[in-house]
Every structure is written in C-alpha cells, then in structure tokens.
Short mmCIF file of C-alpha atoms in Angstrom, two decimals:
data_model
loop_
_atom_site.label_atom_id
_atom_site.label_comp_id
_atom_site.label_asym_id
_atom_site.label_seq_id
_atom_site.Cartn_x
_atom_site.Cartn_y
_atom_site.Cartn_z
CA UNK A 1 -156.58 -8.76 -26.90
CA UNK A 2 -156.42 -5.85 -24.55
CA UNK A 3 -156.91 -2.25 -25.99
CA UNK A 4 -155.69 -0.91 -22.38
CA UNK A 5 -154.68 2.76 -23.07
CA UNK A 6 -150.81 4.06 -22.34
CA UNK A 7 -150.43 7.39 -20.92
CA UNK A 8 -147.37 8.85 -21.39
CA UNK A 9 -146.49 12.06 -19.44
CA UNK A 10 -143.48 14.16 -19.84
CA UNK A 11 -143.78 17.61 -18.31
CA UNK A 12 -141.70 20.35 -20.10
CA UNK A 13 -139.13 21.64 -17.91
CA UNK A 14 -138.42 18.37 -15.80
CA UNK A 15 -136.45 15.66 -15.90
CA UNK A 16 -139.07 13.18 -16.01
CA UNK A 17 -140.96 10.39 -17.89
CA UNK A 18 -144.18 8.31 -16.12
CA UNK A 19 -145.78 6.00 -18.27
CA UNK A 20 -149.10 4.05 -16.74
CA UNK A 21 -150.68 1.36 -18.20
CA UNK A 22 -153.17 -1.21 -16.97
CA UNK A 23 -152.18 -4.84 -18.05
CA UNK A 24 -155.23 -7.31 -17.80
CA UNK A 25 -153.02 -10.06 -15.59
CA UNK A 26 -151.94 -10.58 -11.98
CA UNK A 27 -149.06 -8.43 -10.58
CA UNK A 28 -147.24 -11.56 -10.05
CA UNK A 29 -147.52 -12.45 -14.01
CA UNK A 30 -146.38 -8.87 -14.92
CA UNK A 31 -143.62 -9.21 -12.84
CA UNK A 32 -142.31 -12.51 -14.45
CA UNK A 33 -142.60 -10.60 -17.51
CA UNK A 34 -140.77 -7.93 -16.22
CA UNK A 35 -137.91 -10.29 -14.59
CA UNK A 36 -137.50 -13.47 -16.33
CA UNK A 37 -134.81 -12.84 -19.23
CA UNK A 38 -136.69 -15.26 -21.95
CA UNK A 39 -139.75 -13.02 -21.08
CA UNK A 40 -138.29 -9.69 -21.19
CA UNK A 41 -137.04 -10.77 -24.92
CA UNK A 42 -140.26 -11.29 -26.05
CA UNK A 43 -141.97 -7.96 -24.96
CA UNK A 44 -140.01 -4.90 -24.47
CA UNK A 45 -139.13 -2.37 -27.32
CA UNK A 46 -140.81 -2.00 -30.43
CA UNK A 47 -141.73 -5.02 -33.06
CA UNK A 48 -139.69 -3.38 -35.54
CA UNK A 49 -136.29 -4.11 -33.99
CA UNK A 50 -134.73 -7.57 -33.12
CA UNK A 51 -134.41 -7.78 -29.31
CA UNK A 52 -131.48 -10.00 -27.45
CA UNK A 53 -131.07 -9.73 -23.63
CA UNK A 54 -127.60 -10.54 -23.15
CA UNK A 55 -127.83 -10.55 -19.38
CA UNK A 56 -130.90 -9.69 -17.07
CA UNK A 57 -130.01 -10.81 -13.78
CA UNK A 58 -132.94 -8.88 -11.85
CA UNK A 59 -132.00 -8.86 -7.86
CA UNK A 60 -130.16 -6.27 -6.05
CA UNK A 61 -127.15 -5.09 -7.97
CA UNK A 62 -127.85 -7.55 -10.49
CA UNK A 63 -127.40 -6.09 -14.27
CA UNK A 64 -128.88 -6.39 -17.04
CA UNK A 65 -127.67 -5.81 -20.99
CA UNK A 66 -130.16 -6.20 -24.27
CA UNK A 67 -129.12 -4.79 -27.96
CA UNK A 68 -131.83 -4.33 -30.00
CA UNK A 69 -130.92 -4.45 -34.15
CA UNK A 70 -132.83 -2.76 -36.93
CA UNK A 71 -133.37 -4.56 -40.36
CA UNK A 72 -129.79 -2.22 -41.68
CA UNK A 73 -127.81 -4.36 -38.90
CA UNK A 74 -127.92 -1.02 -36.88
CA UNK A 75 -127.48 -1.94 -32.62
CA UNK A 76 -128.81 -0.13 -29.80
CA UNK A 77 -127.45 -1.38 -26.15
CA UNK A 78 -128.74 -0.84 -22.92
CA UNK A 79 -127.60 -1.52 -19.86
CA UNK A 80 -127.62 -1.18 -16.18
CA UNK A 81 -128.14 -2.21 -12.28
CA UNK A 82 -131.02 -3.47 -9.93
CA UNK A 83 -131.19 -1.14 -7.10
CA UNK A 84 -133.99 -3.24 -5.71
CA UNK A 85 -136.29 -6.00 -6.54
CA UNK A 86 -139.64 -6.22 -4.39
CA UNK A 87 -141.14 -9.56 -5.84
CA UNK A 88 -144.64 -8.69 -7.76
CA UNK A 89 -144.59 -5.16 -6.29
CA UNK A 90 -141.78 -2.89 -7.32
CA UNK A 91 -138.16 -2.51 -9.34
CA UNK A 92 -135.75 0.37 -8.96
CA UNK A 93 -132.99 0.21 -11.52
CA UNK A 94 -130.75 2.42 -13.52
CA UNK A 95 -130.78 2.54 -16.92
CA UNK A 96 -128.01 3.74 -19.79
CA UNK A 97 -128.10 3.67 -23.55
CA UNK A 98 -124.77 2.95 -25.01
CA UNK A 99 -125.20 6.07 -27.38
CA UNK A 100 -125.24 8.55 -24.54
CA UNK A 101 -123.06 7.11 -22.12
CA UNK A 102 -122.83 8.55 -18.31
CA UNK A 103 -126.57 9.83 -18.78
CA UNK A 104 -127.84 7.42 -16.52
CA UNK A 105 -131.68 7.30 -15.54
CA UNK A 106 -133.11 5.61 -12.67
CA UNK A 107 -136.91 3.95 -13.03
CA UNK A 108 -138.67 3.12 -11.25
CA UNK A 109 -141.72 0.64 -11.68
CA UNK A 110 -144.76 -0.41 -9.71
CA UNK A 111 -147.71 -2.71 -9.96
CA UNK A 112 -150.72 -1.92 -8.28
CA UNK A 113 -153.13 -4.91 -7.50
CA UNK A 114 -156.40 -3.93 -9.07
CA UNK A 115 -157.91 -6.92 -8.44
CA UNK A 116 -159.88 -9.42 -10.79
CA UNK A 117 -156.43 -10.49 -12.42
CA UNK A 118 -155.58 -6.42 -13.70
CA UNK A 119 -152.52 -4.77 -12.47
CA UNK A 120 -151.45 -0.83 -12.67
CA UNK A 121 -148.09 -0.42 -13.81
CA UNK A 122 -146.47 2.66 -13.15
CA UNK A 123 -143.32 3.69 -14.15
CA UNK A 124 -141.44 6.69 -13.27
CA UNK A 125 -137.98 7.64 -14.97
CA UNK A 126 -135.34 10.38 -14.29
CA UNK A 127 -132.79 11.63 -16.69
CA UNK A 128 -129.65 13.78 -14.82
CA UNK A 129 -131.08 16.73 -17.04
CA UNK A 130 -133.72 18.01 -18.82
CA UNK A 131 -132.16 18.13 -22.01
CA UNK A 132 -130.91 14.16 -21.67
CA UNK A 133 -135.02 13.67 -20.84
CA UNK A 134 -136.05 15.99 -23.92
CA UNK A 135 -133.63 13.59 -25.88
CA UNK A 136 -135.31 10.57 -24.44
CA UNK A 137 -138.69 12.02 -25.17
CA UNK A 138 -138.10 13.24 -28.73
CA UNK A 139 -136.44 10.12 -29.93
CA UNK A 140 -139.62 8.21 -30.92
CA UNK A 141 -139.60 6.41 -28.04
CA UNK A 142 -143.52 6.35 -27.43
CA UNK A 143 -143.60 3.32 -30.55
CA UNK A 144 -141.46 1.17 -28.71
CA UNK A 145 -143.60 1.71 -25.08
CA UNK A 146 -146.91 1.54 -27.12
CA UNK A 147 -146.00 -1.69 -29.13
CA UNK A 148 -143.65 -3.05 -26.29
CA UNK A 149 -147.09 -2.87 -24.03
CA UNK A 150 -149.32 -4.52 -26.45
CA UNK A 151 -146.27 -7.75 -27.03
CA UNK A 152 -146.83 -7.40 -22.54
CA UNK A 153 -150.84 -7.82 -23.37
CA UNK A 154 -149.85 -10.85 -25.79
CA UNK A 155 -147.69 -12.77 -23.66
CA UNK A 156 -149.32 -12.23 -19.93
CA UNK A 157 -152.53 -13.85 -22.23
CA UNK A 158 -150.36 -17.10 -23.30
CA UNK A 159 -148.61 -17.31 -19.72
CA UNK A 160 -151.90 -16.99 -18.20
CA UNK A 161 -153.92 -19.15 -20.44
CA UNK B 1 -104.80 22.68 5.44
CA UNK B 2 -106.91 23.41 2.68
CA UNK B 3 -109.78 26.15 2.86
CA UNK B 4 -111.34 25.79 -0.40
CA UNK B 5 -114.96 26.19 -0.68
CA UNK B 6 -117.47 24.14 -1.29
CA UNK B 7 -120.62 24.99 -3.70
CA UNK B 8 -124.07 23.32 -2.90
CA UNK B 9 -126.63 24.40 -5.82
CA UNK B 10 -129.79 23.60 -5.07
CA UNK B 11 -132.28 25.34 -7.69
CA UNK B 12 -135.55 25.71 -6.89
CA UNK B 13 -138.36 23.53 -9.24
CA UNK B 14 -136.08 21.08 -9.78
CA UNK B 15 -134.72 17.36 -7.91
CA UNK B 16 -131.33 18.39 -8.08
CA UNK B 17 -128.21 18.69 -6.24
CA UNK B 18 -125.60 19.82 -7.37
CA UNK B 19 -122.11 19.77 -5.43
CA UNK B 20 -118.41 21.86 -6.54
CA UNK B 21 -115.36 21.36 -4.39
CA UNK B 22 -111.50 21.17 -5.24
CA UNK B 23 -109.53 19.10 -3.78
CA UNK B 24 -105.90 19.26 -3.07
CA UNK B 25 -105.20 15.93 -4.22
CA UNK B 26 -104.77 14.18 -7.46
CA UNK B 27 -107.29 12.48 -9.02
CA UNK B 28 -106.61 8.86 -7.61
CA UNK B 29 -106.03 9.89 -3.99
CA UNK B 30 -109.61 11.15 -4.01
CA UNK B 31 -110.93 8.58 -6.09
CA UNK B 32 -109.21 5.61 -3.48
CA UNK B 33 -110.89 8.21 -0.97
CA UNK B 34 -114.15 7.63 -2.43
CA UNK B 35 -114.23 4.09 -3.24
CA UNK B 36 -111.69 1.66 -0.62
CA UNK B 37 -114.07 1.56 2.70
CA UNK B 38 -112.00 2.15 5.49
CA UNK B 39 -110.82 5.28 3.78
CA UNK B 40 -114.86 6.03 3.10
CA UNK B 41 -115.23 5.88 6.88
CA UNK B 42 -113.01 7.86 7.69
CA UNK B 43 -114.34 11.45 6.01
CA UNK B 44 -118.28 10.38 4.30
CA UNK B 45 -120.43 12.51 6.78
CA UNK B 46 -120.67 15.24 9.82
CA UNK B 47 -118.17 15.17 12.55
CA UNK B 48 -120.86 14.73 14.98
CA UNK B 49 -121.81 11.64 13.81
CA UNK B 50 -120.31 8.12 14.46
CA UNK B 51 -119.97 6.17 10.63
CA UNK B 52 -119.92 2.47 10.16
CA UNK B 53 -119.70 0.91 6.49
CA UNK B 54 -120.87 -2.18 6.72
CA UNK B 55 -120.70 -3.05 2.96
CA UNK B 56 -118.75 -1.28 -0.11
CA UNK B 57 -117.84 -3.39 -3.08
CA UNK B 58 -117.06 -0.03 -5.47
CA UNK B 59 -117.65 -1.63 -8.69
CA UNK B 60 -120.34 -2.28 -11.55
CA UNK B 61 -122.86 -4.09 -9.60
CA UNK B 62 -121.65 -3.86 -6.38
CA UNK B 63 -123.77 -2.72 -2.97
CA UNK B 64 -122.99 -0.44 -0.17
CA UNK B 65 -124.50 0.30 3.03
CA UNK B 66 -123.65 2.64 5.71
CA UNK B 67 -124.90 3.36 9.31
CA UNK B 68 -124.38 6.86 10.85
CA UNK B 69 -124.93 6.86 14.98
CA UNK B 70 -125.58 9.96 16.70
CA UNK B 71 -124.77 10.75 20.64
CA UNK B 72 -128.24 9.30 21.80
CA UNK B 73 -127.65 6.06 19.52
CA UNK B 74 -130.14 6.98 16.92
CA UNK B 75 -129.13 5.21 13.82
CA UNK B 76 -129.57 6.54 10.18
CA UNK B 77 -128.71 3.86 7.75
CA UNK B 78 -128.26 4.32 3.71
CA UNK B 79 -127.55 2.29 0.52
CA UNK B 80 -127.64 1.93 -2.84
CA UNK B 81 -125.45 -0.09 -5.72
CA UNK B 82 -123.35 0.94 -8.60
CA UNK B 83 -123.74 1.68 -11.82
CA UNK B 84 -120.25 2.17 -13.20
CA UNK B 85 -116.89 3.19 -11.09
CA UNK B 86 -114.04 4.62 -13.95
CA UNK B 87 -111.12 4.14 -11.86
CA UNK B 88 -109.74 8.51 -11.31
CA UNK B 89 -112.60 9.68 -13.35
CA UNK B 90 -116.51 8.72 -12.47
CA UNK B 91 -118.40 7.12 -9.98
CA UNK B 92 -122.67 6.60 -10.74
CA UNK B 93 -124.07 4.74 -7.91
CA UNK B 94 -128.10 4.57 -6.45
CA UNK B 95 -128.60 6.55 -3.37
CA UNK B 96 -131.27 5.44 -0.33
CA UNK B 97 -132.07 6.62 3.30
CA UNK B 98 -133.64 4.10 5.40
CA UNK B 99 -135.88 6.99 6.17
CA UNK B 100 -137.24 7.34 2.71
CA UNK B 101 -137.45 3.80 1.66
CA UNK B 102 -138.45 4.02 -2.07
CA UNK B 103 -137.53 7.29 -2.35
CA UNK B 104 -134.00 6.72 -4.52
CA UNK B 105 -131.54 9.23 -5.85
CA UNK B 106 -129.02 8.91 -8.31
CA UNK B 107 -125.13 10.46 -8.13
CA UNK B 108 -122.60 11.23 -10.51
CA UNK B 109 -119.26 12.16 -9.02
CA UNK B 110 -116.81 12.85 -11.42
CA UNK B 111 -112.77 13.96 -10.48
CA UNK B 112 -111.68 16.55 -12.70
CA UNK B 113 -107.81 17.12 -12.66
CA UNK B 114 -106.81 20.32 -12.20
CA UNK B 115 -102.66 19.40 -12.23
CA UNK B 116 -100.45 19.98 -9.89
CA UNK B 117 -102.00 18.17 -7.18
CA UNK B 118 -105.41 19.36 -7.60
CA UNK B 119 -108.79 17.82 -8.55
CA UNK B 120 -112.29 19.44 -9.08
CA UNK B 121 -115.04 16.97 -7.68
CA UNK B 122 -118.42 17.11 -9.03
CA UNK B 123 -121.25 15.68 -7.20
CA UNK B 124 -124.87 15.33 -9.56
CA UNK B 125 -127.51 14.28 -7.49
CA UNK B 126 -131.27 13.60 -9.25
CA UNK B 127 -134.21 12.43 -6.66
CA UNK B 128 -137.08 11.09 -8.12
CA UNK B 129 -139.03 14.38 -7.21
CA UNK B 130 -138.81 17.82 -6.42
CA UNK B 131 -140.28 17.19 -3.00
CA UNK B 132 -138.08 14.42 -2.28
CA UNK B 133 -134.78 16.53 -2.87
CA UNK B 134 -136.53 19.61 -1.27
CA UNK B 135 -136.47 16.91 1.93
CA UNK B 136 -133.39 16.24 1.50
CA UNK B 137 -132.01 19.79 1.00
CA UNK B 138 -133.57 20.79 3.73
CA UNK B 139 -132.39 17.97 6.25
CA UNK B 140 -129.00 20.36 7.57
CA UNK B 141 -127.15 18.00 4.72
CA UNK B 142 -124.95 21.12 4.03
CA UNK B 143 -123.15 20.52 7.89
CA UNK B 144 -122.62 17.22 6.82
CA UNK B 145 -121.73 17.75 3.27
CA UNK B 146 -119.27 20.30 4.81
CA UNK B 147 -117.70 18.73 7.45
CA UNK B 148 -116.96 15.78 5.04
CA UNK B 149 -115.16 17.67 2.45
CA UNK B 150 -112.95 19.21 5.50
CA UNK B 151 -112.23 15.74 6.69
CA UNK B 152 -111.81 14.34 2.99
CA UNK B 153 -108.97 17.34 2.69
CA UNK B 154 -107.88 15.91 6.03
CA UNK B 155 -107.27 12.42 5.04
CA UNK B 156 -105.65 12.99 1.33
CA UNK B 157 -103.03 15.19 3.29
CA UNK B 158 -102.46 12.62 5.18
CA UNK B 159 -102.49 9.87 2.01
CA UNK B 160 -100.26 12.01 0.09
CA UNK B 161 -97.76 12.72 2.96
#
C-alpha cells in the first residue's frame, strides 16, 4: 500500500485549491480511474459516505452527476461539464455542489509521467470568489481528498495487478 | 441609441474580470442575443474584426467555437462548453483562446431586469491564474469588449423594433 503524501495548498486571499499527489501506477491507469464511471465510484470522496455516480460521461461537454449519502440518509450532489479530455494526460471540467448552486469551479487535472509506473497528479481548482474557495476549504474537505487518494492507491494496485 | 457605459474591473492580485453594462432591452432580448448564433455573430467582438461561429448549442453540455479574422487573415479562434444556460437569467460556460490552449476561464453572465425595458448584464470571469487574466486584460480586450456592447445595443434595437 502506498503511503504517497497529499499536499494540499490553499493560499489565503485567492481563489484557489492545488492538490498534488504521486500515485504509484501509469498515467494511463490513473486516468481510467479518473474516467471510467464504475471506477470513479469506487475511489473519490471519503469512505465515510456512500458514493453513486449517476452519470460520468467524461469527453468534451460530456457531464457528469454523483450524490454521495451519509449513514443519517443526508445527500450531497455534484455535478458538471467536460471542457476537455486529453486521454492519460489532462481533464478540464467544471464542477458545482448542489448546496451552493451557480458557484461553479473549474479543475483542472494533470498527470505527469514519472516513469517506472508513478504518475504526478496535479490538480488545480478555481472558485468565482474567495469566500466560495474559503467555503470549499473550511468544509472538511481535506478527509475526503486524503481518503479518496488512498481508495485511488487501492484500486490502481487491483487494476494493475 | 443607447450610450450607457460599460464597467471593466480588473483588480490587481487577482484572476478576475469583472464586466457591468445595462442594456436597453428586456431580459430575453439579450438573453436570445447571447445564446441563438446568428444573433451571437452579429455583436460578440470588435468591429474590426470579421466573426464566424462555427458551433453554438447554448445549453447544459453543449460546445461553442468561434473564429475572429482580422484584415491580413490572421485567425483567432475560441471555445469552451456550458455549464448551465437559465433561459432570461444565467449563462456559466468554459472559456478558451486557441492562443492559450490549457489556459481556461470560466464566465458567469447573469441578466438582471431593471423594468421597463432595461436589463443589467453581469459578466464574472475567473482564469486559472493571475498571470493568465493579467494576459488577457492586457490583450486591448476592452476595444473589443466595447465595441460589442455598442453593437449588442445595436441589434436589440433592432430585435425590439
């Protein structure tokens, strides 16, 4: 099991989150996991919340939907578009969270080749504010990229085994 | 015809744009302005420069692309897809010059009615860095910006006669 450190940056003042994290697998198995529906269930968010991609259509203006549930029945949806899809290198989309709708980020992610089956991943969000980032930031969200990156680590291991 | 000014905020430190304008128009003039292609053609850019849409399928998911020409046939092509279009109200849609692949902005244009024929548009731009919107600020987008708002009152006038 990997024990890759996350770094998660968000600079007071700006509207911005970048999160990097090397994942021991090939860019092209990160980016099934970051494209295939059935895969994207299985990793992102945190363990504590039931995850359900209702649509994850990953191309150019392709959308995607998931609703995660907490163990009161509580939902959280997200949703948005593919701005582009660069296969094993890069996604641009937007990204909206049903309880602060029309504060829509865009992310971007990368992954960098490093070679002997590792990949960078780099991902850069921005909020249309500071305070819609500081809400982002301050809502606990660095469980769900810390345990959603260690469920990554778990299943690159079983698609690459 | 109208003379109303336009406001282009640009604050320094940050990736924003921010764009004010009233228009003398109600709400769903400017939004068919904004969102039916040949109308888009007609007013979207400088005066100086030729416009082509060659795509512009204004809802959830759907793509654009435009080509501006100048006199000497250089061609400056942009696109993006988008996120949600609220029929008199909001348009959030990905922005991208050809010139700076990667390099993607989101916009928020929202069409505040004023009554009596009037509608406050506000244009929210976010680049994915301060230096990219710096670029962009500095590119002599105001002319254009401009020039397109005089030709946007130009066409409603002529929609509403």
């Amino acid at each position: 099991m990997s024990t890759n450190p996350t770094t998660i940056t968000t600079e007071p003042g700006t509207p911005f989150i970048d999160i990097e994290r090397v994942v021991d697998a090939a860019p092209a198995t990160v980016f099934r996991a970051y494209t295939e529906p059935d895969l994207v269930e299985q990793w992102l968010g945190p363990r504590s919340l039931s995850m359900k991609v209702e649509e994850f259509d990953a191309r150019q203006g392709g959308s995607y939907r998931y609703v995660n549930t907490d163990d009161e029945g509580n939902t959280y949806g997200f949703r948005g578009v593919f701005h582009s899809v660069d296969k094993d290198e890069r996604i641009i989309q937007t990204f909206e969270f049903d309880g602060a709708p029309g504060l829509v980020a865009i992310e971007t992610a990368t992954f960098e080749d490093l070679g002997d089956g590792r990949t960078r991943v780099r991902a850069h969000s921005v909020f249309p504010s500071v305070e819609a980032r500081d809400g982002m930031a301050e809502s606990g969200m660095e469980v769900g990229v810390n345990e959603g990156y260690e469920r990554l680590d778990e299943l690159v291991a079983k698609l690459d085994a």
